[in-house]
PDB file of C-alpha atoms in Angstrom:
ATOM      1  CA  LEU A  10      -0.179  -0.349   0.070  1.00  0.00           C
ATOM      2  CA  LYS A  11       2.739   2.211   0.823  1.00  0.00           C
ATOM      3  CA  SER A  12       4.554   1.599  -2.563  1.00  0.00           C
ATOM      4  CA  GLU A  13       1.823   2.786  -4.403  1.00  0.00           C
ATOM      5  CA  MET A  14       1.506   5.982  -2.320  1.00  0.00           C
ATOM      6  CA  LYS A  15       4.895   7.226  -3.508  1.00  0.00           C
ATOM      7  CA  LYS A  16       5.559   9.465  -6.459  1.00  0.00           C
ATOM      8  CA  LYS A  17       7.143   8.506  -9.140  1.00  0.00           C
ATOM      9  CA  PHE A  18       9.493  10.946 -10.531  1.00  0.00           C
ATOM     10  CA  ILE A  19       9.630  10.674 -14.373  1.00  0.00           C
ATOM     11  CA  GLY A  20      12.208  12.995 -16.118  1.00  0.00           C
ATOM     12  CA  ILE A  21      11.577  13.798 -19.904  1.00  0.00           C
ATOM     13  CA  PHE A  22      14.737  14.355 -21.888  1.00  0.00           C
ATOM     14  CA  GLY A  23      13.399  15.719 -25.402  1.00  0.00           C
ATOM     15  CA  GLY A  24      15.179  15.794 -28.716  1.00  0.00           C
ATOM     16  CA  SER A  25      16.324  15.341 -32.039  1.00  0.00           C
ATOM     17  CA  PHE A  26      19.309  13.220 -30.948  1.00  0.00           C
ATOM     18  CA  ASP A  27      20.288  14.643 -34.004  1.00  0.00           C
ATOM     19  CA  PRO A  28      23.059  12.236 -33.212  1.00  0.00           C
ATOM     20  CA  PRO A  29      22.550  11.564 -29.803  1.00  0.00           C
ATOM     21  CA  HIS A  30      26.634  11.788 -27.827  1.00  0.00           C
ATOM     22  CA  LYS A  31      27.941  11.002 -23.828  1.00  0.00           C
ATOM     23  CA  GLY A  32      26.910  14.585 -23.476  1.00  0.00           C
ATOM     24  CA  HIS A  33      22.982  13.580 -23.360  1.00  0.00           C
ATOM     25  CA  LEU A  34      23.705  10.671 -21.505  1.00  0.00           C
ATOM     26  CA  MET A  35      26.039  12.945 -18.630  1.00  0.00           C
ATOM     27  CA  ILE A  36      22.885  15.425 -17.869  1.00  0.00           C
ATOM     28  CA  SER A  37      21.135  12.214 -17.987  1.00  0.00           C
ATOM     29  CA  SER A  38      23.290  10.712 -15.327  1.00  0.00           C
ATOM     30  CA  VAL A  39      23.071  13.950 -13.171  1.00  0.00           C
ATOM     31  CA  SER A  40      19.025  13.975 -13.355  1.00  0.00           C
ATOM     32  CA  ILE A  41      18.788  10.504 -12.521  1.00  0.00           C
ATOM     33  CA  LYS A  42      20.825  11.079  -9.637  1.00  0.00           C
ATOM     34  CA  LYS A  43      19.858  14.765  -8.367  1.00  0.00           C
ATOM     35  CA  LEU A  44      16.121  14.318  -9.226  1.00  0.00           C
ATOM     36  CA  LYS A  45      16.368  10.927  -7.814  1.00  0.00           C
ATOM     37  CA  LEU A  46      14.443  10.059 -11.112  1.00  0.00           C
ATOM     38  CA  ASN A  47      12.485   6.475 -11.198  1.00  0.00           C
ATOM     39  CA  LYS A  48      12.376   6.535 -14.717  1.00  0.00           C
ATOM     40  CA  LEU A  49      13.912   9.150 -17.021  1.00  0.00           C
ATOM     41  CA  PHE A  50      12.347   9.326 -21.055  1.00  0.00           C
ATOM     42  CA  TRP A  51      14.184   9.917 -23.858  1.00  0.00           C
ATOM     43  CA  VAL A  52      11.569  11.155 -26.230  1.00  0.00           C
ATOM     44  CA  ILE A  53      13.034  11.239 -29.641  1.00  0.00           C
ATOM     45  CA  THR A  54      11.126  13.822 -31.978  1.00  0.00           C
ATOM     46  CA  LYS A  55      11.689  13.419 -36.230  1.00  0.00           C
ATOM     47  CA  LYS A  56      12.677  17.161 -36.059  1.00  0.00           C
ATOM     48  CA  ASN A  57      13.654  19.746 -34.217  1.00  0.00           C
ATOM     49  CA  PRO A  58      10.453  22.405 -35.087  1.00  0.00           C
ATOM     50  CA  PHE A  59      13.402  25.188 -35.507  1.00  0.00           C
ATOM     51  CA  LYS A  60      15.314  23.420 -37.344  1.00  0.00           C
ATOM     52  CA  ASN A  61      14.762  22.616 -41.456  1.00  0.00           C
ATOM     53  CA  LYS A  62      16.170  18.829 -41.904  1.00  0.00           C
ATOM     54  CA  THR A  63      17.944  16.326 -39.327  1.00  0.00           C
ATOM     55  CA  PHE A  64      21.369  14.740 -40.207  1.00  0.00           C
ATOM     56  CA  PHE A  65      20.379  11.143 -39.552  1.00  0.00           C
ATOM     57  CA  ASP A  66      17.709   9.800 -40.352  1.00  0.00           C
ATOM     58  CA  LEU A  67      14.358   8.692 -37.334  1.00  0.00           C
ATOM     59  CA  SER A  68      15.719   5.087 -37.462  1.00  0.00           C
ATOM     60  CA  GLU A  69      19.570   5.860 -37.269  1.00  0.00           C
ATOM     61  CA  ARG A  70      19.065   8.251 -34.397  1.00  0.00           C
ATOM     62  CA  ILE A  71      16.795   5.632 -32.633  1.00  0.00           C
ATOM     63  CA  LYS A  72      19.704   3.118 -33.121  1.00  0.00           C
ATOM     64  CA  ARG A  73      22.309   5.227 -31.819  1.00  0.00           C
ATOM     65  CA  CYS A  74      20.350   6.804 -29.020  1.00  0.00           C
ATOM     66  CA  ASP A  75      20.024   2.857 -28.282  1.00  0.00           C
ATOM     67  CA  LYS A  76      23.260   1.758 -28.390  1.00  0.00           C
ATOM     68  CA  ILE A  77      24.568   5.123 -25.945  1.00  0.00           C
ATOM     69  CA  VAL A  78      21.468   4.119 -23.055  1.00  0.00           C
ATOM     70  CA  LYS A  79      21.676   0.056 -22.891  1.00  0.00           C
ATOM     71  CA  ASN A  80      23.512  -0.412 -20.801  1.00  0.00           C
ATOM     72  CA  ASN A  81      21.155   2.429 -17.789  1.00  0.00           C
ATOM     73  CA  LYS A  82      17.693   0.773 -16.777  1.00  0.00           C
ATOM     74  CA  LYS A  83      16.311   3.658 -15.709  1.00  0.00           C
ATOM     75  CA  ILE A  84      16.508   5.185 -19.461  1.00  0.00           C
ATOM     76  CA  GLU A  85      13.990   4.369 -21.399  1.00  0.00           C
ATOM     77  CA  LEU A  86      13.380   5.490 -25.546  1.00  0.00           C
ATOM     78  CA  LYS A  87      10.560   6.670 -26.410  1.00  0.00           C
ATOM     79  CA  TYR A  88       8.870   8.151 -30.061  1.00  0.00           C
ATOM     80  CA  LEU A  89       5.826   9.101 -29.431  1.00  0.00           C
ATOM     81  CA  GLU A  90       4.901  11.461 -32.362  1.00  0.00           C
ATOM     82  CA  ASN A  91       3.257   8.103 -34.375  1.00  0.00           C
ATOM     83  CA  ILE A  92       0.856   7.895 -31.528  1.00  0.00           C
ATOM     84  CA  VAL A  93      -0.074  11.687 -29.630  1.00  0.00           C
ATOM     85  CA  ARG A  94      -0.457  12.414 -33.538  1.00  0.00           C
ATOM     86  CA  SER A  95       1.647  15.521 -32.193  1.00  0.00           C
ATOM     87  CA  THR A  96       5.296  16.715 -31.970  1.00  0.00           C
ATOM     88  CA  LYS A  97       4.339  19.050 -29.586  1.00  0.00           C
ATOM     89  CA  THR A  98       6.468  18.988 -25.960  1.00  0.00           C
ATOM     90  CA  VAL A  99       2.662  19.798 -24.349  1.00  0.00           C
ATOM     91  CA  ASN A 100       0.717  17.146 -26.564  1.00  0.00           C
ATOM     92  CA  ILE A 101       3.417  14.688 -25.625  1.00  0.00           C
ATOM     93  CA  LEU A 102       3.783  15.592 -22.032  1.00  0.00           C
ATOM     94  CA  LYS A 103      -0.099  15.114 -21.639  1.00  0.00           C
ATOM     95  CA  TYR A 104       0.389  12.055 -22.980  1.00  0.00           C
ATOM     96  CA  LEU A 105       2.632  10.819 -20.628  1.00  0.00           C
ATOM     97  CA  ILE A 106       0.692  12.474 -17.759  1.00  0.00           C
ATOM     98  CA  LYS A 107      -2.115  10.141 -18.803  1.00  0.00           C
ATOM     99  CA  LYS A 108      -0.055   6.939 -18.576  1.00  0.00           C
ATOM    100  CA  ASN A 109       1.476   7.536 -15.364  1.00  0.00           C
ATOM    101  CA  LYS A 110      -0.762   9.116 -13.244  1.00  0.00           C
ATOM    102  CA  LYS A 111       0.808   9.272 -10.519  1.00  0.00           C
ATOM    103  CA  ALA A 112       3.938  10.997 -11.540  1.00  0.00           C
ATOM    104  CA  LYS A 113       5.772  14.060 -11.244  1.00  0.00           C
ATOM    105  CA  PHE A 114       7.131  15.108 -14.510  1.00  0.00           C
ATOM    106  CA  PHE A 115      10.347  16.936 -15.406  1.00  0.00           C
ATOM    107  CA  LEU A 116      11.485  18.436 -18.533  1.00  0.00           C
ATOM    108  CA  ILE A 117      14.992  18.559 -18.659  1.00  0.00           C
ATOM    109  CA  ILE A 118      16.085  21.389 -20.937  1.00  0.00           C
ATOM    110  CA  GLY A 119      19.266  22.875 -21.498  1.00  0.00           C
ATOM    111  CA  ALA A 120      20.002  26.936 -20.842  1.00  0.00           C
ATOM    112  CA  ASP A 121      19.902  27.181 -24.489  1.00  0.00           C
ATOM    113  CA  ASN A 122      16.029  26.769 -24.878  1.00  0.00           C
ATOM    114  CA  LEU A 123      14.841  28.853 -21.865  1.00  0.00           C
ATOM    115  CA  ILE A 124      15.198  32.056 -24.158  1.00  0.00           C
ATOM    116  CA  GLY A 125      12.711  30.963 -26.970  1.00  0.00           C
ATOM    117  CA  PHE A 126      10.664  29.049 -24.640  1.00  0.00           C
ATOM    118  CA  HIS A 127       8.327  31.977 -24.501  1.00  0.00           C
ATOM    119  CA  LYS A 128       7.825  30.926 -28.282  1.00  0.00           C
ATOM    120  CA  TRP A 129       6.519  27.210 -27.770  1.00  0.00           C
ATOM    121  CA  LYS A 130       3.291  26.102 -27.642  1.00  0.00           C
ATOM    122  CA  ASN A 131       1.017  26.084 -24.614  1.00  0.00           C
ATOM    123  CA  TRP A 132       4.837  27.008 -22.869  1.00  0.00           C
ATOM    124  CA  ARG A 133       2.459  28.768 -19.578  1.00  0.00           C
ATOM    125  CA  GLN A 134       0.675  24.914 -19.373  1.00  0.00           C
ATOM    126  CA  ILE A 135       4.172  22.579 -20.254  1.00  0.00           C
ATOM    127  CA  ALA A 136       5.928  25.060 -16.814  1.00  0.00           C
ATOM    128  CA  LYS A 137       2.140  23.764 -15.115  1.00  0.00           C
ATOM    129  CA  LEU A 138       2.829  19.909 -15.698  1.00  0.00           C
ATOM    130  CA  SER A 139       6.164  19.673 -15.209  1.00  0.00           C
ATOM    131  CA  GLU A 140       8.885  20.788 -13.257  1.00  0.00           C
ATOM    132  CA  LEU A 141      11.704  22.857 -15.644  1.00  0.00           C
ATOM    133  CA  VAL A 142      15.166  21.139 -14.605  1.00  0.00           C
ATOM    134  CA  VAL A 143      17.723  23.295 -16.741  1.00  0.00           C
ATOM    135  CA  PHE A 144      21.407  22.676 -17.352  1.00  0.00           C
ATOM    136  CA  PRO A 145      23.963  25.014 -18.434  1.00  0.00           C
ATOM    137  CA  ARG A 146      25.294  25.917 -21.930  1.00  0.00           C
ATOM    138  CA  SER A 147      28.049  27.502 -22.813  1.00  0.00           C
ATOM    139  CA  GLY A 148      27.363  31.252 -23.768  1.00  0.00           C
ATOM    140  CA  PHE A 149      23.336  30.949 -23.111  1.00  0.00           C
ATOM    141  CA  ASP A 150      23.145  30.641 -18.925  1.00  0.00           C
ATOM    142  CA  LYS A 151      22.902  34.583 -18.340  1.00  0.00           C
ATOM    143  CA  LYS A 152      20.383  34.930 -21.019  1.00  0.00           C
ATOM    144  CA  GLY A 153      18.569  31.601 -20.205  1.00  0.00           C
ATOM    145  CA  LYS A 154      18.449  33.857 -16.572  1.00  0.00           C
ATOM    146  CA  LYS A 155      16.653  36.663 -17.754  1.00  0.00           C
ATOM    147  CA  SER A 156      14.098  34.527 -20.099  1.00  0.00           C
ATOM    148  CA  VAL A 157      10.996  35.211 -20.409  1.00  0.00           C
ATOM    149  CA  ILE A 158       9.703  31.960 -18.813  1.00  0.00           C
ATOM    150  CA  VAL A 159      12.903  32.525 -15.646  1.00  0.00           C
ATOM    151  CA  LYS A 160      10.579  35.965 -14.864  1.00  0.00           C
ATOM    152  CA  TYR A 161       7.029  34.129 -15.717  1.00  0.00           C
ATOM    153  CA  LEU A 162       7.713  31.528 -13.103  1.00  0.00           C
ATOM    154  CA  ASN A 163       9.596  33.928 -10.368  1.00  0.00           C
ATOM    155  CA  LYS A 164      11.639  31.255  -9.303  1.00  0.00           C
ATOM    156  CA  LYS A 165       8.731  28.178  -8.610  1.00  0.00           C
ATOM    157  CA  ASN A 166       8.934  25.172 -11.002  1.00  0.00           C
ATOM    158  CA  ILE A 167      12.225  25.963 -12.145  1.00  0.00           C
ATOM    159  CA  LYS A 168      15.667  24.305 -11.083  1.00  0.00           C
ATOM    160  CA  PHE A 169      18.892  25.519 -12.327  1.00  0.00           C
ATOM    161  CA  ILE A 170      21.539  22.391 -12.638  1.00  0.00           C
ATOM    162  CA  LYS A 171      25.138  23.114 -11.509  1.00  0.00           C
ATOM    163  CA  THR A 172      27.744  20.945 -13.219  1.00  0.00           C
ATOM    164  CA  LYS A 173      29.976  21.887 -15.157  1.00  0.00           C
ATOM    165  CA  LYS A 174      29.062  22.467 -19.231  1.00  0.00           C
ATOM    166  CA  VAL A 175      29.117  19.739 -21.427  1.00  0.00           C
ATOM    167  CA  ASN A 176      31.251  20.352 -24.103  1.00  0.00           C
ATOM    168  CA  ILE A 177      30.039  18.762 -27.029  1.00  0.00           C
ATOM    169  CA  SER A 178      27.091  19.390 -29.255  1.00  0.00           C
ATOM    170  CA  SER A 179      25.079  17.009 -31.501  1.00  0.00           C
ATOM    171  CA  SER A 180      26.024  20.164 -34.638  1.00  0.00           C
ATOM    172  CA  LYS A 181      30.045  19.494 -33.214  1.00  0.00           C
ATOM    173  CA  ILE A 182      29.512  16.145 -34.419  1.00  0.00           C
ATOM    174  CA  ARG A 183      27.578  16.574 -37.133  1.00  0.00           C
ATOM    175  CA  LYS A 184      30.556  19.020 -38.457  1.00  0.00           C
ATOM    176  CA  TYR A 185      32.855  16.127 -37.597  1.00  0.00           C
ATOM    177  CA  TYR A 186      31.030  13.875 -40.087  1.00  0.00           C
ATOM    178  CA  LYS A 187      30.354  16.635 -42.966  1.00  0.00           C
ATOM    179  CA  ASN A 188      34.363  16.939 -43.067  1.00  0.00           C
TER     180      ASN A 188
END
């Protein structure tokens, strides 16, 4: 009976993972530890709504994600756009909440995402349905802390993670592939 009452903590780490890398894994490990997550969903999107196209196709990215996370029992890959019929974070979040009624959700993003967060569809609702967890990103931390969403939340439902910055990005890796 008691275990039923205990709330599950679930992290959502969404993105195109184009390609996935050790930085994604590091952020995931820190999130699992610091937030005491029972599960962390890597929610893979077909493409970033703010970018034109992906470098690797979806099945290749899923395969690469699988390879990176297969040894971590708490990380689960999810591709939900075909089920939810939407790419919007708010709709994916509502779907996951429906499937995990007793859970508390954490949306894990980089400081770079804070700057344009108010342009996301139903961003206020996302901020109500989940706690925002923000990881530092080089060149974005100061600007991110002055963003619309940070002012709106006024320290409620937002957590800034102090950790060393990940000096690896999917765009840097793509440049390597192109050369």
